[in-house]
Every structure is written in structure tokens, then in C-alpha cells.
Coordinates of C-alpha atoms in Angstrom, one line a residue:
M1 CA 0.0 0.0 0.0
T2 CA 1.4 3.4 -1.0
E3 CA 1.8 5.8 2.0
R4 CA -0.1 9.0 1.7
A5 CA 1.8 12.3 1.6
T6 CA 2.2 14.3 4.8
R7 CA -1.0 16.4 5.1
I8 CA -1.1 19.9 6.6
L9 CA -4.2 21.9 7.4
L10 CA -3.4 25.6 6.7
V11 CA -5.9 28.0 8.3
D12 CA -5.8 31.7 7.5
D13 CA -8.4 34.1 6.2
E14 CA -5.9 36.1 4.1
Q15 CA -5.5 34.8 0.6
S16 CA -2.0 36.3 0.3
I17 CA -0.9 34.4 3.4
Q18 CA -2.5 31.2 2.0
T19 CA -0.6 31.6 -1.3
L20 CA 2.7 32.6 0.4
L21 CA 2.7 29.6 2.7
S22 CA 1.1 26.8 0.7
Y23 CA 3.5 27.2 -2.2
P24 CA 6.7 26.2 -0.4
L25 CA 4.8 23.5 1.6
R26 CA 3.6 21.9 -1.6
R27 CA 7.1 22.3 -3.2
D28 CA 8.4 20.3 -0.2
G29 CA 6.0 17.5 -1.1
Y30 CA 3.3 18.1 1.5
E31 CA -0.4 17.9 0.8
V32 CA -1.9 21.2 1.9
V33 CA -5.6 21.6 2.7
Q34 CA -6.8 25.2 3.1
A35 CA -9.5 26.7 5.3
T36 CA -10.3 30.4 5.7
D37 CA -12.3 30.5 8.9
G38 CA -12.6 28.7 12.2
R39 CA -15.7 26.7 11.4
E40 CA -14.4 25.5 8.0
A41 CA -11.1 24.5 9.8
L42 CA -13.0 22.2 12.1
E43 CA -15.0 20.7 9.2
R44 CA -11.9 20.0 7.2
F45 CA -10.2 18.4 10.2
D46 CA -13.1 16.0 10.6
E47 CA -12.9 14.9 7.0
R48 CA -9.5 13.3 7.0
P49 CA -6.4 12.8 9.2
F50 CA -3.8 15.5 9.4
D51 CA -0.2 15.5 10.5
L52 CA 0.0 19.2 11.3
V53 CA -2.3 22.2 11.7
V54 CA -1.0 25.7 10.9
L55 CA -3.5 28.0 12.5
D56 CA -3.9 31.8 12.5
V57 CA -5.1 33.4 15.7
M58 CA -7.4 36.0 14.0
L59 CA -10.1 34.2 12.1
P60 CA -13.8 34.9 11.3
Q61 CA -16.6 32.6 12.6
L62 CA -14.4 31.1 15.4
D63 CA -11.0 32.6 16.3
G64 CA -7.9 30.5 16.2
L65 CA -7.7 30.1 20.0
E66 CA -11.1 28.5 20.1
V67 CA -10.3 26.3 17.2
C68 CA -7.1 25.2 18.9
R69 CA -9.0 24.5 22.1
R70 CA -11.5 22.3 20.3
L71 CA -8.9 20.5 18.3
R72 CA -6.8 19.8 21.3
S73 CA -9.8 18.3 23.2
R74 CA -10.0 15.5 20.7
S75 CA -6.6 15.2 19.0
S76 CA -2.9 15.5 19.8
V77 CA -2.0 16.7 16.3
P78 CA 0.8 19.2 16.4
I79 CA -0.5 22.8 16.1
I80 CA 1.5 25.8 15.1
M81 CA -0.2 29.2 15.7
L82 CA 0.3 32.2 13.6
T83 CA -0.2 35.6 15.2
A84 CA 0.3 39.2 14.1
K85 CA 0.4 40.2 17.8
S86 CA 3.7 40.4 19.7
E87 CA 2.3 40.7 23.2
E88 CA 3.5 37.9 25.5
I89 CA -0.1 37.2 26.7
D90 CA -1.2 36.0 23.2
K91 CA 1.6 33.5 23.0
V92 CA 1.0 32.3 26.6
V93 CA -2.7 31.8 26.0
G94 CA -2.0 29.8 22.8
L95 CA 0.4 27.5 24.7
E96 CA -1.9 27.2 27.7
I97 CA -4.7 25.8 25.6
G98 CA -2.5 23.3 23.9
A99 CA -0.7 24.8 20.9
D100 CA 2.7 23.3 20.4
D101 CA 4.4 26.3 18.8
Y102 CA 3.8 29.8 17.6
I103 CA 5.2 32.2 15.0
T104 CA 4.8 35.9 15.2
K105 CA 4.2 37.7 11.9
P106 CA 6.1 38.8 10.0
F107 CA 8.4 35.8 9.8
S108 CA 10.9 34.5 7.3
M109 CA 10.2 31.6 5.1
R110 CA 13.3 29.9 6.5
E111 CA 11.9 30.2 10.0
F112 CA 8.5 28.9 8.9
R113 CA 9.9 25.9 7.2
S114 CA 12.1 25.1 10.1
R115 CA 9.1 25.2 12.5
V116 CA 7.1 23.0 10.2
K117 CA 9.8 20.4 9.8
A118 CA 10.3 20.2 13.6
A119 CA 6.6 19.8 14.2
L120 CA 6.3 17.1 11.6
R121 CA 9.2 15.2 13.3
R122 CA 7.1 15.3 16.4
S123 CA 4.1 14.0 14.5
E124 CA 6.1 11.1 13.2
L125 CA 7.3 10.3 16.7
L126 CA 3.7 10.4 17.9
R127 CA 2.7 7.9 15.2
S128 CA 5.5 5.5 16.0
A129 CA 5.6 6.1 19.7
E130 CA 8.5 3.7 20.0
R131 CA 10.6 4.1 23.1
D132 CA 12.7 1.7 25.3
G133 CA 12.4 1.0 29.0
G134 CA 8.7 0.5 29.6
A135 CA 6.5 2.4 32.0
L136 CA 8.1 4.8 34.5
D137 CA 6.9 4.9 38.1
A138 CA 7.8 7.7 40.5
H139 CA 5.9 8.0 43.8
E140 CA 2.2 8.3 42.7
L141 CA 3.0 9.1 39.1
R142 CA 3.1 6.6 36.2
I143 CA 4.3 7.4 32.7
D144 CA 3.9 4.9 29.9
P145 CA 6.0 5.9 26.9
D146 CA 4.6 3.2 24.6
K147 CA 0.9 4.2 25.2
R148 CA 1.9 7.8 25.8
T149 CA -0.3 7.9 28.9
V150 CA 0.2 9.6 32.3
T151 CA -1.6 8.7 35.5
V152 CA -1.2 10.3 38.9
R153 CA -2.8 8.9 42.0
G154 CA -4.7 6.5 39.8
E155 CA -6.2 9.2 37.6
A156 CA -5.6 9.5 33.9
I157 CA -4.1 12.9 33.0
A158 CA -4.5 14.4 29.5
T159 CA -1.3 15.9 28.2
T160 CA -0.4 17.7 24.9
F161 CA 2.4 16.3 22.8
V162 CA 4.8 18.9 24.0
E163 CA 3.9 18.4 27.7
F164 CA 4.4 14.7 27.4
E165 CA 7.8 15.1 25.7
I166 CA 9.0 17.5 28.4
L167 CA 7.7 15.2 31.2
I168 CA 9.2 12.0 29.7
T169 CA 12.5 13.7 29.0
L170 CA 12.8 14.9 32.6
A171 CA 11.5 11.6 34.2
Q172 CA 13.9 9.4 32.2
S173 CA 16.8 11.2 33.9
P174 CA 15.7 11.7 37.5
G175 CA 17.7 14.3 39.3
R176 CA 19.4 15.6 36.2
V177 CA 19.1 19.3 35.6
F178 CA 18.0 20.4 32.1
T179 CA 18.3 23.9 30.9
R180 CA 15.5 25.5 29.0
D181 CA 17.6 25.3 25.8
M182 CA 18.2 21.6 26.3
L183 CA 14.5 21.0 26.7
L184 CA 13.7 23.1 23.6
A185 CA 16.3 21.1 21.6
R186 CA 14.8 17.8 22.9
V187 CA 11.3 18.6 22.0
W188 CA 11.6 20.8 18.9
G189 CA 14.9 19.5 17.5
D190 CA 16.7 22.8 18.1
S191 CA 16.2 26.0 20.1
A192 CA 16.4 28.4 17.2
Y193 CA 13.7 31.1 16.9
R194 CA 12.1 30.0 20.2
D195 CA 11.8 31.9 23.5
P196 CA 13.2 29.8 26.4
R197 CA 10.2 31.0 28.5
T198 CA 8.0 28.7 26.3
I199 CA 9.3 25.9 28.5
D200 CA 8.2 27.8 31.7
V201 CA 4.6 27.9 30.4
H202 CA 4.5 24.1 29.7
I203 CA 6.1 23.3 33.0
R204 CA 3.5 25.4 34.8
H205 CA 0.7 23.6 32.9
L206 CA 2.2 20.2 33.8
R207 CA 2.4 21.1 37.4
E208 CA -1.2 22.1 37.4
K209 CA -2.1 18.7 36.1
I210 CA 0.1 16.4 38.1
E211 CA 1.1 18.1 41.4
R212 CA -1.1 18.2 44.4
D213 CA 0.0 21.8 45.0
P214 CA 1.8 23.4 42.0
K215 CA 3.5 25.8 44.4
E216 CA 5.0 22.9 46.3
P217 CA 5.9 20.4 43.6
E218 CA 6.7 16.8 44.2
Y219 CA 7.9 15.9 40.7
L220 CA 9.0 18.9 38.7
F221 CA 11.5 21.1 40.4
T222 CA 12.9 24.5 39.4
V223 CA 16.7 24.9 39.6
R224 CA 16.9 28.7 39.9
G225 CA 18.9 30.4 37.2
V226 CA 19.4 27.1 35.3
G227 CA 16.3 25.1 34.4
Y228 CA 14.3 22.1 35.7
R229 CA 14.8 18.6 37.1
F230 CA 12.6 15.6 37.9
R231 CA 12.5 14.2 41.5
D232 CA 15.3 11.9 42.4
T233 CA 14.6 8.1 42.3
D234 CA 15.2 7.9 46.1
A235 CA 13.0 10.9 46.9

């Protein structure tokens, strides 16, 4: 059976942006499906499987943040958000609701292609989900790399792709300190074009999901001025 081409859902209401971005994607061999508003994006997504969603924040019908929220509630597909806004709050909100990455307009085509390739590497990892070592247990937390599941105190916890990658990276090396750039490189393939504070947002979100008290963590510890570490195995 012939494998299908990598499929990307490109959502933007500006035709100039659609043309600008779809051409290099198709030239790179990707199948591009276009949508120009939030409702159409959800309809296209339900019609067939996608490997990546590139999603503008400012959309008619439903804005990009709401589309992201709805997609993330039913899929772990990587999502790159496009925004013309530079305020930190817009980036943080997108990450909080499950976006994997964001690009602030205007951006270079080199940066865009780099982000897309990194996101698709994550998509391939998600499909294969092949890791060694079996499930990891730490205190009341259990992480199963093969099934990509997380349970804490017996309760299943939903995580985004990026959240899971950060958690498993830290948990596989208990006690080891990872800088933000190291975590960026592990998750995205490199740390280029990315604000290290992106990691802080995901760590905060993870703590809200797995810690009894996010302000007094049992699993994810901050190493001030350096980065983060997972609890030691003998803790």
C-alpha cells in the first residue's frame, strides 16, 4: 500500500498568506488543505487525518484560540499558531490551551519551514511512539511511553504532545538538571527562533495537572537560574 503524503491543514483568512505559505509546503512534497475561517477548519479536520495544523489566531466565525482548544480536546496533532500580535499574553494563551508552537508575523520563510519540519518530526514520533524502557513509576506518578499515557494517584491525565515530551525527558533522567535550551532542543529539534520561556509555560501547565500543590511540587522542580529537574529516584 502506498503511503499518503504528509498532510497539513493551513488555516488563514488572508489569501495572500495562504498563497505565500502553501507554495513552499507543496514544493516540499506536503499535501496542503486550506481553510479560511474557524468553522471551516473544524469541518476540514473532521474529514480526514492531518499530520500538522498551521492556525492563524485572528479568524472569522471562530477565532484561532477557540479552534485550537476544540482540536486539542480531541486530538494530539501538532499545532503551530500564527499571530500578528507580539504581546506575550497572546503567546502564553495559545500555549496554555495546547498549541505546540507559535510564530509571530512577519516571519521569514526559512523560520516557517524550520518550524514545520520540527513539528512534523514530532508528528512522526507520535505515530510510531517507539521508546525503550517500559513504564516509569515515580511515587504516585506513572508514565507509559509506549501508550503515551500519564496517570497520577490512579487518575488518567491528558497531556499535549509537548507536555508529554518534556515530562518523559525529565522523568527518564531523574535528578538531572535540564536547561531550557536543552528541553527546547529535545522537544523541537533545536532552540532556534524560540523563546526559552516557552518551557516555563509548559512546566507550569504540567504542574497544574500532576502536582497536588503546584506551588510545592513533588515531581517537577525549578533549579533557579538554570532550568528544571525531575524528582530523584530515592525521593
